[in-house]
PDB file of C-alpha atoms in Angstrom:
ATOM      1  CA  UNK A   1     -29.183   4.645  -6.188  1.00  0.00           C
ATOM      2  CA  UNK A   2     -30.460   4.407  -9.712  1.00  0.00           C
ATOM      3  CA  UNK A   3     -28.938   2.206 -12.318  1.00  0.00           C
ATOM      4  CA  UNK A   4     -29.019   5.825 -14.375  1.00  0.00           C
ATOM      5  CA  UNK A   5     -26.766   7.251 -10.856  1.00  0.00           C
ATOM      6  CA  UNK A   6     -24.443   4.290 -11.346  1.00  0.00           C
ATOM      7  CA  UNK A   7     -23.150   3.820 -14.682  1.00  0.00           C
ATOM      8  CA  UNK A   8     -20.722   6.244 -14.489  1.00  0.00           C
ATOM      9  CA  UNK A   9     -18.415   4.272 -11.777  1.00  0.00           C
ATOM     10  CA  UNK A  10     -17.407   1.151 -13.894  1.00  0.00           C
ATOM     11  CA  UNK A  11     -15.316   3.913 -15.943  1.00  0.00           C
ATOM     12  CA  UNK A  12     -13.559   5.182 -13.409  1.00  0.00           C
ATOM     13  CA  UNK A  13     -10.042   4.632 -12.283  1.00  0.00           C
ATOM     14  CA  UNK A  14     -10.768   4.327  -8.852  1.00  0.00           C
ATOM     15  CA  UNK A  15      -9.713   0.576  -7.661  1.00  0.00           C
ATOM     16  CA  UNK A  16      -8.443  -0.468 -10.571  1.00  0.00           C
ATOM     17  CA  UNK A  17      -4.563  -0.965 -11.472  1.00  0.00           C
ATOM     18  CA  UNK A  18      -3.626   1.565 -13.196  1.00  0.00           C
ATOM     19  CA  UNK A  19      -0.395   2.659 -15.108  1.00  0.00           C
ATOM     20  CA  UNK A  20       1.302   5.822 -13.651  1.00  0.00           C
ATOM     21  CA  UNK A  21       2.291   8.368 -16.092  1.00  0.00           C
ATOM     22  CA  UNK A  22       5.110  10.914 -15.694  1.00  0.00           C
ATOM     23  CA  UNK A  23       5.031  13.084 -18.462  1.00  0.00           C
ATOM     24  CA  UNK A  24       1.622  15.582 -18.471  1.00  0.00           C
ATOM     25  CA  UNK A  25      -1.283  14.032 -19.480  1.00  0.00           C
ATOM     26  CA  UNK A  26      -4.362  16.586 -19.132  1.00  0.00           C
ATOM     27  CA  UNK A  27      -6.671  13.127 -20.012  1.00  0.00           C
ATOM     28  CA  UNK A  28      -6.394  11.454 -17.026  1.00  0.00           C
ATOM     29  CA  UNK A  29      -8.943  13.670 -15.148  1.00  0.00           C
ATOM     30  CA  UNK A  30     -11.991  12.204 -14.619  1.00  0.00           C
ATOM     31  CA  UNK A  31     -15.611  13.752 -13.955  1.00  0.00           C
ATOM     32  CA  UNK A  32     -18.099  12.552 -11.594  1.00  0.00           C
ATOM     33  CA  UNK A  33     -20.935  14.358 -12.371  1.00  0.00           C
ATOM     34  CA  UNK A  34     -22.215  16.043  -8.811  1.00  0.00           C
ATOM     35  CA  UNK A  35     -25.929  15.219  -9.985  1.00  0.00           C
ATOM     36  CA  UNK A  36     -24.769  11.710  -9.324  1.00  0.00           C
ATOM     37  CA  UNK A  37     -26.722  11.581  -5.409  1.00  0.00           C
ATOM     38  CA  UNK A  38     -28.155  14.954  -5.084  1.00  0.00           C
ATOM     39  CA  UNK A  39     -31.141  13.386  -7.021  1.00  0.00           C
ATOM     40  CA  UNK A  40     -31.169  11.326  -3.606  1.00  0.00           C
ATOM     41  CA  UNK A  41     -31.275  14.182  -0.971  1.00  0.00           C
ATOM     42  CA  UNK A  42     -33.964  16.426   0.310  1.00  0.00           C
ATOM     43  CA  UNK A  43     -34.907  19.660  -1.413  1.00  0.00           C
ATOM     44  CA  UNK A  44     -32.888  18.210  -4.764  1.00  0.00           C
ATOM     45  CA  UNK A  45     -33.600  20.818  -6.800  1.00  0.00           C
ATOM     46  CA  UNK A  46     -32.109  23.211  -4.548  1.00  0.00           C
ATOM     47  CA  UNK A  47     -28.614  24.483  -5.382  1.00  0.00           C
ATOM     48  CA  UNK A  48     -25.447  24.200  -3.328  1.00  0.00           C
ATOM     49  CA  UNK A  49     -23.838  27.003  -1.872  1.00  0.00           C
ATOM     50  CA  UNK A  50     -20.086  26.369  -0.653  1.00  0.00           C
ATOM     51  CA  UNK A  51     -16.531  24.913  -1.952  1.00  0.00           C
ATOM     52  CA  UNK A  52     -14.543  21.952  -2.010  1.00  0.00           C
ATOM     53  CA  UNK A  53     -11.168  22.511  -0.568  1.00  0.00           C
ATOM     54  CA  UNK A  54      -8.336  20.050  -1.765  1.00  0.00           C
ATOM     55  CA  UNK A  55      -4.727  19.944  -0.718  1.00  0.00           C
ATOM     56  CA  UNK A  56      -2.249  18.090  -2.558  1.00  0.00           C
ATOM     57  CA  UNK A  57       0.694  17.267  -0.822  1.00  0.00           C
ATOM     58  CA  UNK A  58       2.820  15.159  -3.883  1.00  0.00           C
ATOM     59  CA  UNK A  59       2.908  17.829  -6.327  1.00  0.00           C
ATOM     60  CA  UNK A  60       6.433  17.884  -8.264  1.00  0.00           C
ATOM     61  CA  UNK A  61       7.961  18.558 -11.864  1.00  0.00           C
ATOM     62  CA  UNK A  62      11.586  19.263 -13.755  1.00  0.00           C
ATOM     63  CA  UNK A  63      12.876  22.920 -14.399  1.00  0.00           C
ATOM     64  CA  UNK A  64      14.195  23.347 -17.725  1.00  0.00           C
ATOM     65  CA  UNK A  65      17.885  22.274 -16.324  1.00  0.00           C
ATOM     66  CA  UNK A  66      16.311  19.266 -15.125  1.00  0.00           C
ATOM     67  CA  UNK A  67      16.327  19.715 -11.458  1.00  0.00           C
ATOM     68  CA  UNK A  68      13.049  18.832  -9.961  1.00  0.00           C
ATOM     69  CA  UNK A  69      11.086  20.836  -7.928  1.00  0.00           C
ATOM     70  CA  UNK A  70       8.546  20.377  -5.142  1.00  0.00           C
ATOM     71  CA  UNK A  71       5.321  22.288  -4.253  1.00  0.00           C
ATOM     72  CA  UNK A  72       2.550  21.904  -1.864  1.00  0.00           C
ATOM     73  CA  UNK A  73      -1.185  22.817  -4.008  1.00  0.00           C
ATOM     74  CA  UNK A  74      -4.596  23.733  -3.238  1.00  0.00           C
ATOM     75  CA  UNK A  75      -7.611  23.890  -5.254  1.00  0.00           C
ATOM     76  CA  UNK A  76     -10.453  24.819  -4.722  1.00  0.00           C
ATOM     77  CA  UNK A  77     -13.265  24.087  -6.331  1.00  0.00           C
ATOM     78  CA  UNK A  78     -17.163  25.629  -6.148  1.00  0.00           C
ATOM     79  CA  UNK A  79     -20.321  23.424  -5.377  1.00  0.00           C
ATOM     80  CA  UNK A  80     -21.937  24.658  -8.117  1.00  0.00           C
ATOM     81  CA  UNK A  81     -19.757  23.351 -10.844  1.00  0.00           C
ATOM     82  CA  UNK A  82     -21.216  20.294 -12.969  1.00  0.00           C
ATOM     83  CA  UNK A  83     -18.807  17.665 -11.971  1.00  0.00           C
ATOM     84  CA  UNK A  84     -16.484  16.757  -8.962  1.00  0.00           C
ATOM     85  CA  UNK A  85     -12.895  15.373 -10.253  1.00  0.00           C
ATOM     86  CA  UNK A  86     -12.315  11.815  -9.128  1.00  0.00           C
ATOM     87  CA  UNK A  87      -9.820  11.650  -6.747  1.00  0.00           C
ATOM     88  CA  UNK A  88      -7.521   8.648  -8.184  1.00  0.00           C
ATOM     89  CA  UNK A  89      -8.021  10.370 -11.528  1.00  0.00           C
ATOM     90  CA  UNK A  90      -6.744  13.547  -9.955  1.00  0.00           C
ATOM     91  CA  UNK A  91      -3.579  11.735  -8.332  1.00  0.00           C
ATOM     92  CA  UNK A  92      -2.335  10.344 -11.664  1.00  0.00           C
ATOM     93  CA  UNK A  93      -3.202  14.209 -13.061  1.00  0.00           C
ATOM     94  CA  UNK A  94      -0.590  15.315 -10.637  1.00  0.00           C
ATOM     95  CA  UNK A  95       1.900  12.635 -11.185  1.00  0.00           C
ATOM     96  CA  UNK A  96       1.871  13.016 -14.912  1.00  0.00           C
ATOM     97  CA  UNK A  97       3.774  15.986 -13.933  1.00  0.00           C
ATOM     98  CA  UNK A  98       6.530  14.716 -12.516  1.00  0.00           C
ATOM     99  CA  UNK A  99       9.102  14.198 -15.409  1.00  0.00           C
ATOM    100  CA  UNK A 100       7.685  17.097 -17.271  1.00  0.00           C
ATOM    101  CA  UNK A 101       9.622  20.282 -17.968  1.00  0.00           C
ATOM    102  CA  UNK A 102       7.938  23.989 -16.810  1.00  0.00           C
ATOM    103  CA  UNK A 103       9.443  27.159 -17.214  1.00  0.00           C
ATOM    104  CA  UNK A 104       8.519  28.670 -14.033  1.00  0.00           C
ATOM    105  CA  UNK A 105       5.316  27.839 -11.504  1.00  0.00           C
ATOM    106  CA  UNK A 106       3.156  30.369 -12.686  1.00  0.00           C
ATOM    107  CA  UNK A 107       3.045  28.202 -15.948  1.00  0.00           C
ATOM    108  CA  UNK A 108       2.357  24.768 -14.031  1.00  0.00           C
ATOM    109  CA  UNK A 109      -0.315  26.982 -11.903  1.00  0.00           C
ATOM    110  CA  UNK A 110      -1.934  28.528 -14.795  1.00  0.00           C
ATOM    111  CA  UNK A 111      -1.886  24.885 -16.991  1.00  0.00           C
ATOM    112  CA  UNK A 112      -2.943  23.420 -13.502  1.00  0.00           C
ATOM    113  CA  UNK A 113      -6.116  25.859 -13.207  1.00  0.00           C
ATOM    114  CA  UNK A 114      -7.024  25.378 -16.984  1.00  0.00           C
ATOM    115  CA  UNK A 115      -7.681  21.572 -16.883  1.00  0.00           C
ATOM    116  CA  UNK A 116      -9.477  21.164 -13.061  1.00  0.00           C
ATOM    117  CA  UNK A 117     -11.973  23.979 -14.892  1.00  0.00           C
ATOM    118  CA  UNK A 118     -12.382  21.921 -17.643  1.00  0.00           C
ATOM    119  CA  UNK A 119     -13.028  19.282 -15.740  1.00  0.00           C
ATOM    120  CA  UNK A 120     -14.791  20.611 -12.969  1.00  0.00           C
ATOM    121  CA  UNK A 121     -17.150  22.250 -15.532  1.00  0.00           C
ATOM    122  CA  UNK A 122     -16.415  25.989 -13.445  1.00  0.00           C
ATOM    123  CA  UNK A 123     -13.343  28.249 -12.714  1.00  0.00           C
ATOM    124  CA  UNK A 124     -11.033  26.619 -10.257  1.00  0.00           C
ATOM    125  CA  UNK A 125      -8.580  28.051  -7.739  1.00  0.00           C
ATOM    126  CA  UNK A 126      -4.741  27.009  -7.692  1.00  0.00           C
ATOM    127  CA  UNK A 127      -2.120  28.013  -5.369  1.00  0.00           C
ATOM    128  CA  UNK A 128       0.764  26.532  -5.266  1.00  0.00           C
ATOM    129  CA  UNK A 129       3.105  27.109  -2.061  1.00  0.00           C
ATOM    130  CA  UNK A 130       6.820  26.414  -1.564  1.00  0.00           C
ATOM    131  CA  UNK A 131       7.195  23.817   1.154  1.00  0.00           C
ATOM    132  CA  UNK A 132       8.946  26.379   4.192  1.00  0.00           C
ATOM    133  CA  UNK A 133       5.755  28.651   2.799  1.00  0.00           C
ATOM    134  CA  UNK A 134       3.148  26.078   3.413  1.00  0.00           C
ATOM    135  CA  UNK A 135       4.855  25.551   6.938  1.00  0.00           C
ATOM    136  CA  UNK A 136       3.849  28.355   8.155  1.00  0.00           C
ATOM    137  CA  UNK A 137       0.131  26.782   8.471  1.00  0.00           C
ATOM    138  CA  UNK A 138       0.721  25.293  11.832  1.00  0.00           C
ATOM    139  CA  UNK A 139      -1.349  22.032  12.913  1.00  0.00           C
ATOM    140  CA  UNK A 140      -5.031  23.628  14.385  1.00  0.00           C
ATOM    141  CA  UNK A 141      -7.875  22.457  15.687  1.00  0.00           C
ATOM    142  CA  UNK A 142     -11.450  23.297  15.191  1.00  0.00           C
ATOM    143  CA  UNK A 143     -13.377  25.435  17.721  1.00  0.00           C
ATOM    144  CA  UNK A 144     -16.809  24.991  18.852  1.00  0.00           C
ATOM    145  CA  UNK A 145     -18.446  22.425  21.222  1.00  0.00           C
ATOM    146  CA  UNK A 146     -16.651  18.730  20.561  1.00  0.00           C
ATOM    147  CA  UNK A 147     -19.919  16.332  21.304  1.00  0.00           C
ATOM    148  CA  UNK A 148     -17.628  12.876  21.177  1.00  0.00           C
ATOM    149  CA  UNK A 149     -17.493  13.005  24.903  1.00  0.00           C
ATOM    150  CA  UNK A 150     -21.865  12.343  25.087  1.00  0.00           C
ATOM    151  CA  UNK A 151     -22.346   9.438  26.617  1.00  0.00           C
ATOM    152  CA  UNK A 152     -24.278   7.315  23.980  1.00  0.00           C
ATOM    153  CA  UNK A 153     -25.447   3.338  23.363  1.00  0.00           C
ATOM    154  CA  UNK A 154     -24.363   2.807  19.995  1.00  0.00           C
ATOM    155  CA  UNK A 155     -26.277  -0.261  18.872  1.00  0.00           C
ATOM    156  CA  UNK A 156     -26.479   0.755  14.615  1.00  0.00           C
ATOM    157  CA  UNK A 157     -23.955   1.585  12.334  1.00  0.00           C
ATOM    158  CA  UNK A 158     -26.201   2.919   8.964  1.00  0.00           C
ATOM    159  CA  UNK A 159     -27.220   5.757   8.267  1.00  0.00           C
ATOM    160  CA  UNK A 160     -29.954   7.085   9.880  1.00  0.00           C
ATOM    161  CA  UNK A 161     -31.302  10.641   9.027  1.00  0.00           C
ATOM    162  CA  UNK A 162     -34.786   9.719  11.575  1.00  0.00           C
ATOM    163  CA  UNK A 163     -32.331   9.844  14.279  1.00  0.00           C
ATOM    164  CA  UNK A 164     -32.045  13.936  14.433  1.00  0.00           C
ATOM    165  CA  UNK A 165     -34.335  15.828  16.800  1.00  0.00           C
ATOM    166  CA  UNK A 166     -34.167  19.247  18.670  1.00  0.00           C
ATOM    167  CA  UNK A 167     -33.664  19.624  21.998  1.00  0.00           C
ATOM    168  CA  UNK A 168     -36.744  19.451  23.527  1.00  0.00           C
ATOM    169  CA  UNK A 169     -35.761  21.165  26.892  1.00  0.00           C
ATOM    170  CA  UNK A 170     -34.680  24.376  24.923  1.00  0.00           C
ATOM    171  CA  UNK A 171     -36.737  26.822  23.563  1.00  0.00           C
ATOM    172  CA  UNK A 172     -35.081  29.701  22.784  1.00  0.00           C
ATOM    173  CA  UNK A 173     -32.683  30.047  19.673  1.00  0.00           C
ATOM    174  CA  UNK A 174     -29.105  29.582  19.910  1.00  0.00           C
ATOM    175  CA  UNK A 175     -26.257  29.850  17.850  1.00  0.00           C
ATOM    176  CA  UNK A 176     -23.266  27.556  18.234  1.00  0.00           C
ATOM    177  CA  UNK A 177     -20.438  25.054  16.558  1.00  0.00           C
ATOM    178  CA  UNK A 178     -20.731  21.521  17.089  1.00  0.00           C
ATOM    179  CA  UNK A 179     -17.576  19.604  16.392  1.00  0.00           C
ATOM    180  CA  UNK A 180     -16.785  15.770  16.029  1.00  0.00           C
ATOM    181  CA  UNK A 181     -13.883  13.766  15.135  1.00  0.00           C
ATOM    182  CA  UNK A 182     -15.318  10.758  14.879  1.00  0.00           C
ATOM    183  CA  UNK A 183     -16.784  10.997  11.485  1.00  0.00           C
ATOM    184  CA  UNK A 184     -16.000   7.687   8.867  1.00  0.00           C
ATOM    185  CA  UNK A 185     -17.410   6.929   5.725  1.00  0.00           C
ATOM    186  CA  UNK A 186     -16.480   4.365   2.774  1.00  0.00           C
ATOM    187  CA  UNK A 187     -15.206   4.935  -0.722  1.00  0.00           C
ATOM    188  CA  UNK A 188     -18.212   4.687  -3.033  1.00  0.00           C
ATOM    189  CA  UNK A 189     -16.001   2.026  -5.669  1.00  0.00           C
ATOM    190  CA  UNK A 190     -13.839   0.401  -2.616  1.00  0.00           C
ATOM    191  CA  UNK A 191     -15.502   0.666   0.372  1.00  0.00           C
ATOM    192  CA  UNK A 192     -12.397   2.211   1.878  1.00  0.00           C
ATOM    193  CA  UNK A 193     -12.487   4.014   4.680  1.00  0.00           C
ATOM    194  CA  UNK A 194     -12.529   7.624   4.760  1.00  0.00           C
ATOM    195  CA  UNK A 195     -11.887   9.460   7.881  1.00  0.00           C
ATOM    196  CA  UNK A 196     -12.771  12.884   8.499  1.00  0.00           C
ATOM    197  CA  UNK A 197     -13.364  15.949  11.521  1.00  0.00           C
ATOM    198  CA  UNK A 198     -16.553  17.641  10.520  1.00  0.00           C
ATOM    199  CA  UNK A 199     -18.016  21.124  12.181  1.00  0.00           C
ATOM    200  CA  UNK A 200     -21.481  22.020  12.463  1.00  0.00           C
ATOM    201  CA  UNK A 201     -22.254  26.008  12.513  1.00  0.00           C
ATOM    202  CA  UNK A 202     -26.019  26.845  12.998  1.00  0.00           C
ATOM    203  CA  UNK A 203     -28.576  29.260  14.413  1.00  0.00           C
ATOM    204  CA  UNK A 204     -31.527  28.679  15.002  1.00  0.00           C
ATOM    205  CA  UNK A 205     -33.541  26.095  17.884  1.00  0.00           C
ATOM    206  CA  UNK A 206     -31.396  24.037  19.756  1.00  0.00           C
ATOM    207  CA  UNK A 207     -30.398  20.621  18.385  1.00  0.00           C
ATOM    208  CA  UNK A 208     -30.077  17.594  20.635  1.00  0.00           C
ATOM    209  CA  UNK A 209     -26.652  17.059  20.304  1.00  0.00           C
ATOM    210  CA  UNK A 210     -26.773  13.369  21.690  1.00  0.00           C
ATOM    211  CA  UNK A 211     -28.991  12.246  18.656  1.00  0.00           C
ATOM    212  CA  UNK A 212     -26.484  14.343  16.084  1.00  0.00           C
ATOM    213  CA  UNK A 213     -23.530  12.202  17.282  1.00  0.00           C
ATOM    214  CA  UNK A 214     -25.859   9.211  16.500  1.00  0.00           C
ATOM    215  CA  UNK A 215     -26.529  10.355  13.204  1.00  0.00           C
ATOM    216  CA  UNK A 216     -22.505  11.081  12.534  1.00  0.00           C
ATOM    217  CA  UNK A 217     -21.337   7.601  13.910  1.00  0.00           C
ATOM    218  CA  UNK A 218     -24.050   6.170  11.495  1.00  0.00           C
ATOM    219  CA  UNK A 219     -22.243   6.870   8.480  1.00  0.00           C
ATOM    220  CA  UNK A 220     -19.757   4.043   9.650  1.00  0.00           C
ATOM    221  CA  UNK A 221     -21.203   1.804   7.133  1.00  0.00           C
ATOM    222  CA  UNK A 222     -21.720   4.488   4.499  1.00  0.00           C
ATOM    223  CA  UNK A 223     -20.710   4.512   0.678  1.00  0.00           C
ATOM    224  CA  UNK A 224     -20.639   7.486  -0.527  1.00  0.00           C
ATOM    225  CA  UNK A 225     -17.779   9.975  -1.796  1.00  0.00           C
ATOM    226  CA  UNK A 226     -16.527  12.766   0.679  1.00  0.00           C
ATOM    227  CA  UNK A 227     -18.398  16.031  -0.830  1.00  0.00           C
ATOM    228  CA  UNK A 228     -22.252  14.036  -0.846  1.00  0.00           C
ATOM    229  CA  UNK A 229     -21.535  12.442   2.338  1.00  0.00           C
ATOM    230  CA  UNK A 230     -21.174  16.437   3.546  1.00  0.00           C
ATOM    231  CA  UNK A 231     -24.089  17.826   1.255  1.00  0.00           C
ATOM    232  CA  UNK A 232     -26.358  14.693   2.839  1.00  0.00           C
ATOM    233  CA  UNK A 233     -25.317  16.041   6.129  1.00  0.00           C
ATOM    234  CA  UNK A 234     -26.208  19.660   5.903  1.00  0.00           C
ATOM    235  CA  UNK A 235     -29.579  18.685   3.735  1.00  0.00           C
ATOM    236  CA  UNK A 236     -30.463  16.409   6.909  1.00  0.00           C
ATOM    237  CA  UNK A 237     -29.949  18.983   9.275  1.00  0.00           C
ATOM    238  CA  UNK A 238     -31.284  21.799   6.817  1.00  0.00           C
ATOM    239  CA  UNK A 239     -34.469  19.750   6.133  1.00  0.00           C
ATOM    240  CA  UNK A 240     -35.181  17.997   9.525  1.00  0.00           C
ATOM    241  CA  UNK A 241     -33.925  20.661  12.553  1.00  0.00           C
ATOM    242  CA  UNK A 242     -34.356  23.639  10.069  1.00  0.00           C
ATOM    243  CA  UNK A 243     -32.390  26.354  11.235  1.00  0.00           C
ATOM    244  CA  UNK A 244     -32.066  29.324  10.158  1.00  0.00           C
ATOM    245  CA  UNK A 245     -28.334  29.568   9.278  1.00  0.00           C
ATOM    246  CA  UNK A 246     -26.275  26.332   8.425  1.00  0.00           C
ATOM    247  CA  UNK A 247     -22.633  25.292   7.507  1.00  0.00           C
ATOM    248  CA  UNK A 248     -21.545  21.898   7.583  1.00  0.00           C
ATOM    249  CA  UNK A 249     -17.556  21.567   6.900  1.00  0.00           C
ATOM    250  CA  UNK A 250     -15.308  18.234   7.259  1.00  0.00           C
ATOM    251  CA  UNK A 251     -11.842  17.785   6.857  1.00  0.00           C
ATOM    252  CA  UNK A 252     -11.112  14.016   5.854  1.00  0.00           C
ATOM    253  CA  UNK A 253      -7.420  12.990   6.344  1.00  0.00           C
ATOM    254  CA  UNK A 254      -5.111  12.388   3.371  1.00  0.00           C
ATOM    255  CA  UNK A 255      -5.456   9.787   0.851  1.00  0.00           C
ATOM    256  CA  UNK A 256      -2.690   9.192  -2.050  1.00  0.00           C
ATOM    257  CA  UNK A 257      -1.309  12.617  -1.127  1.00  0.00           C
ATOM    258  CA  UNK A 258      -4.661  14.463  -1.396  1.00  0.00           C
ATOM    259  CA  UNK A 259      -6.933  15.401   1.135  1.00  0.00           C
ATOM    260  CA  UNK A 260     -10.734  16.621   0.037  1.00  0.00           C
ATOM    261  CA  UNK A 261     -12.440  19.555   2.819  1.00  0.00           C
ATOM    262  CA  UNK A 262     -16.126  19.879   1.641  1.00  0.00           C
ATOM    263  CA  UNK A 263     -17.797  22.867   3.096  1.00  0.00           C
ATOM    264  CA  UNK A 264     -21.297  23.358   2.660  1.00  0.00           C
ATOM    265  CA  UNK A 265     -23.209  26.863   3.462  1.00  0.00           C
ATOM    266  CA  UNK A 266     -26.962  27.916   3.587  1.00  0.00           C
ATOM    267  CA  UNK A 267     -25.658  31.529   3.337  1.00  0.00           C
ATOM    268  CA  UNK A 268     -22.973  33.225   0.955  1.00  0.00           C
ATOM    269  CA  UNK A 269     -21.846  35.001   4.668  1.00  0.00           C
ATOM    270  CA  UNK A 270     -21.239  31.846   6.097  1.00  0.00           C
ATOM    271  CA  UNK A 271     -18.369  31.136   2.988  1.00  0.00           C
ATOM    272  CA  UNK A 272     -15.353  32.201   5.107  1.00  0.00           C
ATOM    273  CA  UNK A 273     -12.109  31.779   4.691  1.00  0.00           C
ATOM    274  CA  UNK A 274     -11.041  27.813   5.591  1.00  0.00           C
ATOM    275  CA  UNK A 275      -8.049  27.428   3.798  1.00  0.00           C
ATOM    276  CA  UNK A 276      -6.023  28.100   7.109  1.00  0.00           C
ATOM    277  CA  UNK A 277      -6.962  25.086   8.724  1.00  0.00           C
ATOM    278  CA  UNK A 278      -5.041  22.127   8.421  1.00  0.00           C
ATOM    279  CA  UNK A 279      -5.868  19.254  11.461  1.00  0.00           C
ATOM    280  CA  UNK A 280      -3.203  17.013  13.110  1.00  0.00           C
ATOM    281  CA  UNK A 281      -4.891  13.950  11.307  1.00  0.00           C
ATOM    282  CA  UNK A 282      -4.151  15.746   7.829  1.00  0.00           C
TER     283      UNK A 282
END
């Protein structure tokens, strides 16, 4: 990356101590500008078609008797927005709520939906659910082929994008879902690890799903945040195997109550409904 790409991340909350706030405090959002690694990817001047799918599990504030309250959010925001919210920023966004008094949840929702647009630089979905509401989502699992099982030799963990090929014993076009679990990334700032189940949806000639795990366990080593680790992904595939139709969709486990669910789509079709899913690692 540029020194122009990295400037940004000295100002940014991430792994730094901070001071948690409790009453609401709009200004502790933070931007990351999404331009931040496109200008590293394939085809960078083409847009983005897809969401980013958060859940926030630690949402909570004071009625105006005092009694707190507890709620289960998601937001969802759209790849084409200007900025991504930092995810420590967004954590102490939440928790500024917490000794705040609302007059109902519509108010916290609409207040909630006004600052992530702001931020985000686009309009922003919030729903907030009731906890026995939100239990209704049982624990699922994605569908589609699960390639962990391949027998590989693993002998690099960096990422490798010259590592995808087609399968050379297929000829004729196919359309499946490749799934793997075993997905793991680092924290651009920390170099924590970030875990994550990803699903590959494509049509066109086969890929070689042997060299596809490669590529996925060579993110190991990684730095990158979750939603341009998944937009890397699909411009690899998109730029390298070029299929026809593409979506590329991982659901990283929690992290200070939030988990992030990037989904990435070469067609507008593809952008179906993924909110349902919730995996037994989130």
């Amino acid at each position: 990356m540029s020194q122009q790409n990295t400037s940004i991340l000295p100002e940014l909350k991430l792994g730094k101590s901070t001071e948690y706030v409790d009453q609401y405090d709009a200004k502790q959002l933070q931007a990351v500008p999404r331009k931040l690694m496109r200008d590293s990817l394939p085809n960078k001047n083409q847009a983005f078609l897809g969401v980013d799918i958060w859940t926030g599990y630690e949402i909570s504030w004071l009625s105006q008797s005092g009694k707190p309250v507890v709620y289960i959010g998601e937001f969802t925001f759209s790849a084409n927005s200007a900025n991504l919210v930092e995810s420590k920023s967004f954590k102490l966004y939440l928790n500024s709520f917490n000794q705040s008094k609302f007059d109902s949840v519509e108010q916290v929702t609409a207040l909630m939906q006004q600052d992530l647009s702001a931020c985000s630089g686009a309009e922003v979905e919030v729903t907030l659910y009731p906890l026995g509401q939100f239990a209704k989502r049982r624990v699922t699992y994605l569908s589609g082929d699960c390639i962990d099982e391949i027998d590989i030799e693993i002998s690099s963990y960096n990422y490798n994008p010259d590592l995808l090929k087609l399968d050379s014993h297929k000829s004729e076009l196919v359309e499946e879902t490749l799934v793997s679990h075993l997905l793991k990334s680092n924290c651009l700032v920390t170099g924590q690890p970030d875990w994550a189940s990803i699903e590959i949806c494509y049509q066109g000639q086969a890929f070689d799903k042997a060299s596809v795990l490669q590529y996925l366990i060579g993110f190991r080593n990684h730095n990158e945040f979750h939603e341009h680790c998944v937009e890397r992904i699909f411009r690899d595939l998109e730029s390298r195997l070029k299929p026809q139709k593409l979506s590329v969709y991982a659901r990283y486990t929690r992290r200070g109550g939030l988990d992030i669910n990037p989904l990435r789509v070469s067609h507008m079709s593809l952008l179906k409904d993924k909110t349902a899913h919730r995996l037994v690692r989130q």
